[in-house]
Every structure is written in structure tokens, then in C-alpha cells.
Coordinates of C-alpha atoms in Angstrom, one line a residue:
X1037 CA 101.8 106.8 119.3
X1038 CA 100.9 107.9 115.6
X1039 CA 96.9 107.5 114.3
X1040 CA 97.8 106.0 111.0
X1041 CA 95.4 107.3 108.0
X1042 CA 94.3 103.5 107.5
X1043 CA 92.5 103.5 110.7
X1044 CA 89.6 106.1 109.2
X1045 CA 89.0 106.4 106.3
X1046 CA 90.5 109.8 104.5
X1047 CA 86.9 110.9 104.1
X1048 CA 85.2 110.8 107.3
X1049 CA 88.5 112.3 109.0
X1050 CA 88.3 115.4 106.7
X1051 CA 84.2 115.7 107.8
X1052 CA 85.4 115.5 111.4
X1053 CA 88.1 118.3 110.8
X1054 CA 85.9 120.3 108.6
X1055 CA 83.6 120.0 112.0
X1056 CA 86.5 121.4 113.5
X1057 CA 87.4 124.1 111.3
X1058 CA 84.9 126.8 111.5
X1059 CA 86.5 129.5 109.9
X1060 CA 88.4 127.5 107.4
X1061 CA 85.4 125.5 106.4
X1062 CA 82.0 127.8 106.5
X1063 CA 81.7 130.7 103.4
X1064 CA 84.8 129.4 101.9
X1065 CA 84.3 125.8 100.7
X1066 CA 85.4 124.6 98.1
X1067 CA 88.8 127.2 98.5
X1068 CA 90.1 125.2 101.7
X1069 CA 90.0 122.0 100.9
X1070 CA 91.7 119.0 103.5
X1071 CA 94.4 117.2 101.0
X1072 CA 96.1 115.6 103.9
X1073 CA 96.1 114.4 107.6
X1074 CA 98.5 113.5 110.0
X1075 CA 98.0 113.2 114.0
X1076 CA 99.8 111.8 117.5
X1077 CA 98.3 111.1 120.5
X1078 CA 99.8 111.2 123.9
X1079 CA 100.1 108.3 125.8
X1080 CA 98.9 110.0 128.6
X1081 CA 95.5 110.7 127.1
X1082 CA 95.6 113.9 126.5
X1083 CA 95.5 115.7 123.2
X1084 CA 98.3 115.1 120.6
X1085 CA 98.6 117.4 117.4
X1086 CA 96.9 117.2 114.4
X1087 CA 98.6 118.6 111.1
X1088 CA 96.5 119.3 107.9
X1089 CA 97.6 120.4 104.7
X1090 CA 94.9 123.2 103.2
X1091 CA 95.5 123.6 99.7
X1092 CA 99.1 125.5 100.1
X1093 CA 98.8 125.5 103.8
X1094 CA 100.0 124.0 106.8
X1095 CA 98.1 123.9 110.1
X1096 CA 98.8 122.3 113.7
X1097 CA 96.4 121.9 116.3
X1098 CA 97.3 120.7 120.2
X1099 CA 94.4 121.3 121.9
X1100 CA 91.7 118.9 119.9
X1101 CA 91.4 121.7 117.1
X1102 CA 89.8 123.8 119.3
X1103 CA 93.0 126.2 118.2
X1104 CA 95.2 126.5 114.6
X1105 CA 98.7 127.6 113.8
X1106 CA 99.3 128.1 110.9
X1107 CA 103.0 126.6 109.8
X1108 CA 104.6 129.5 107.8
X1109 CA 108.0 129.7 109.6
X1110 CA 110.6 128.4 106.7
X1111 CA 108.3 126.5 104.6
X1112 CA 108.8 128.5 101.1
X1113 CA 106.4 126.8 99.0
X1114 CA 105.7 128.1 95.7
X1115 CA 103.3 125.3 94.9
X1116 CA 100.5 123.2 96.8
X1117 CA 101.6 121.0 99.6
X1118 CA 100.5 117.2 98.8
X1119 CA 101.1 115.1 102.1
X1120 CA 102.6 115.5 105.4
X1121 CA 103.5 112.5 107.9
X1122 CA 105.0 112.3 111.6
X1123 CA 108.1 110.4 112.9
X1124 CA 106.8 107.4 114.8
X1125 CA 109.0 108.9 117.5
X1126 CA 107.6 112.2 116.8
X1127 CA 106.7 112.8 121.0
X1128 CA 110.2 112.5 121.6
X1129 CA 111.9 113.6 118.3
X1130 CA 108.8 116.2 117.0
X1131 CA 110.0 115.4 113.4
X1132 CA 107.5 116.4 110.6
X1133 CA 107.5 116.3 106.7
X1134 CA 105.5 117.8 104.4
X1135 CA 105.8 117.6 100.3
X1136 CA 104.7 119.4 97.7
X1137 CA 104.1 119.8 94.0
X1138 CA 107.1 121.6 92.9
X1139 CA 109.3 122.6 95.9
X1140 CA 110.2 119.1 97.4
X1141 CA 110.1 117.9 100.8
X1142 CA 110.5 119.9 103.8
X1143 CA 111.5 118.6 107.4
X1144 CA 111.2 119.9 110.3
X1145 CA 112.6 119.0 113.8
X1146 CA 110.6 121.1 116.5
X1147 CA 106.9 120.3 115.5
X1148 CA 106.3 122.1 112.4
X1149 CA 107.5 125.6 114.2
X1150 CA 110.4 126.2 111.5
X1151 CA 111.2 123.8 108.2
X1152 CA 113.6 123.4 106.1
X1153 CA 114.0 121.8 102.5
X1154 CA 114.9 118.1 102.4
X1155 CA 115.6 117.7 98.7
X1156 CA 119.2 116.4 98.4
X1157 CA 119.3 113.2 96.0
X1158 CA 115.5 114.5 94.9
X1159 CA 115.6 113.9 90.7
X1160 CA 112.0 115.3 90.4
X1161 CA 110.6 118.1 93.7
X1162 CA 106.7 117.3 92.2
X1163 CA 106.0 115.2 95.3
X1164 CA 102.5 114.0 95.4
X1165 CA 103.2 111.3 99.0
X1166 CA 105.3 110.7 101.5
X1167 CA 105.5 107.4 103.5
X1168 CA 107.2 107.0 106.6
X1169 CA 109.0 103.5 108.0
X1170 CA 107.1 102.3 111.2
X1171 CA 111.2 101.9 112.0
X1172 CA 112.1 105.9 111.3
X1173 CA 113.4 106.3 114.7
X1174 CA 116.2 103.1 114.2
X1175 CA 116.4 103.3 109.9
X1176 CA 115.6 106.9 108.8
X1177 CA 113.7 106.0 106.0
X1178 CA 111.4 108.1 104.3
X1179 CA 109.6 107.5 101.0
X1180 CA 108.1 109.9 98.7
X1181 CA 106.7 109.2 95.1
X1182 CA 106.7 112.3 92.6
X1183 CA 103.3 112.9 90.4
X1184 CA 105.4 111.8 87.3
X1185 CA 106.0 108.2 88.4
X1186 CA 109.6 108.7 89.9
X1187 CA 110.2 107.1 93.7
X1188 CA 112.9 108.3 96.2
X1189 CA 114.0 106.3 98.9
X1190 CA 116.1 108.5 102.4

């Protein structure tokens, strides 16, 4: 099951992950700031991951965010990253995407351990937010909306 962001409010998730993130948030606010969220749970009740995007950063937690990985492994991002989301599937297909503001749309396939770029059909890679279909698993579609006004549609 994926916690969509409508359910809390951006704000008071980024407090609660800030809570979280001792070492990223205390001595070094305002230089890691939260842009984005994206989390699972299980359906077992225990804990799901939780992605964040930290200025040009990528992090995944499994434990509660008790622990953080940092997602470096193929993601060759020049600029800041702007929005990640999770297939609705993601527990059986682990399929991320992240975006950024000049390098496109990575994907990746085995829970943000390795990524690749995504930017066939892309006219513009400044990609301020992805949307995924509630249908991914059956239609593939992913949405993402450049900072210059431009849509793509996978």
C-alpha cells in the first residue's frame, strides 16, 4: 500500500522527518532541506520505506528512519532532485522515480539501490513533479511536468 502525500499535509510530514533526521537536520538547517516525500507501508504492519529528496539527495529508510541510505548508485544528477514517487505495486515491483531540474527522470527497479535515466520522448529534462497513475502496475503511466510549463505523458 502507498501513503499518498494528500493524506498529511507536505508540512507536518517534513517536521516529522526532520524529527527523524538528526544528523541531517540539527547544525545544518537551512542546507538540507525536505523537497519531497514518498513512503510504503507493508501490509503486514511492519515498517515500509520512506524516500526523501534533500536538496540533490536521495535517501531511503526501512526501519522507521531509525537508519538512512543514501541513493547514489547510478543516479548522475548534476542538478537538484524535485520529486520522487513509488509504483502502487512498489512491494512487489520496488519501482521508484525520482526527477530533477536539469537531468530528467530516473527509474529504478530494485528500491532505489541502482537508477537509471528515463528521458526518452523528454522535450525539456527541468522536471519540477512527477505523478504516478493509481493504475501503474496495469497502464504504465507516469506524468511529470517540467518548471517551464511543458507536460510529458509515459
Amino acid at each position: 500500500m502507498i501513503i499518498a502525500r494528500r493524506e498529511l499535509s507536505r508540512v507536518r510530514m517534513c517536521m516529522a522527518l526532520l524529527m527523524l533526521l538528526p544528523g541531517l537536520s540539527s547544525g545544518h538547517s537551512p542546507h538540507h532541506v525536505i523537497t519531497d516525500v514518498a513512503a510504503t507501508a507493508s501490509d503486514d504492519g511492519t515498517d515500509g520505506d520512506i524516500y526523501i529528496v534533500v536538496t540533490d539527495q536521495l535517501f531511503r529508510s526501512s526501519d522507521g528512519g531509525a537508519v538512512w541510505k543514501n541513493l547514489i548508485s547510478g543516479l548522475t544528477n548534476r542538478f537538484s532532485l524535485t520529486s520522487v514517487v513509488l509504483s502502487p505495486g512498489y512491494a512487489a515491483d520496488s519501482t521508484a522515480f525520482v526527477a530533477s531540474e536539469g537531468d530528467g527522470i530516473f527509474v529504478s527497479q530494485n528500491r532505489g539501490d541502482s537508477w537509471e535515466t528515463l528521458n526518452a520522448g523528454l522535450d525539456q529534462l527541468d522536471i519540477g513533479v512527477l505523478s504516478i497513475s493509481p493504475d501503474f502496475v496495469a497502464d504504465g503511466r507516469l506524468l511529470a511536468a517540467s518548471t517551464s510549463g511543458g507536460v510529458w505523458r509515459r
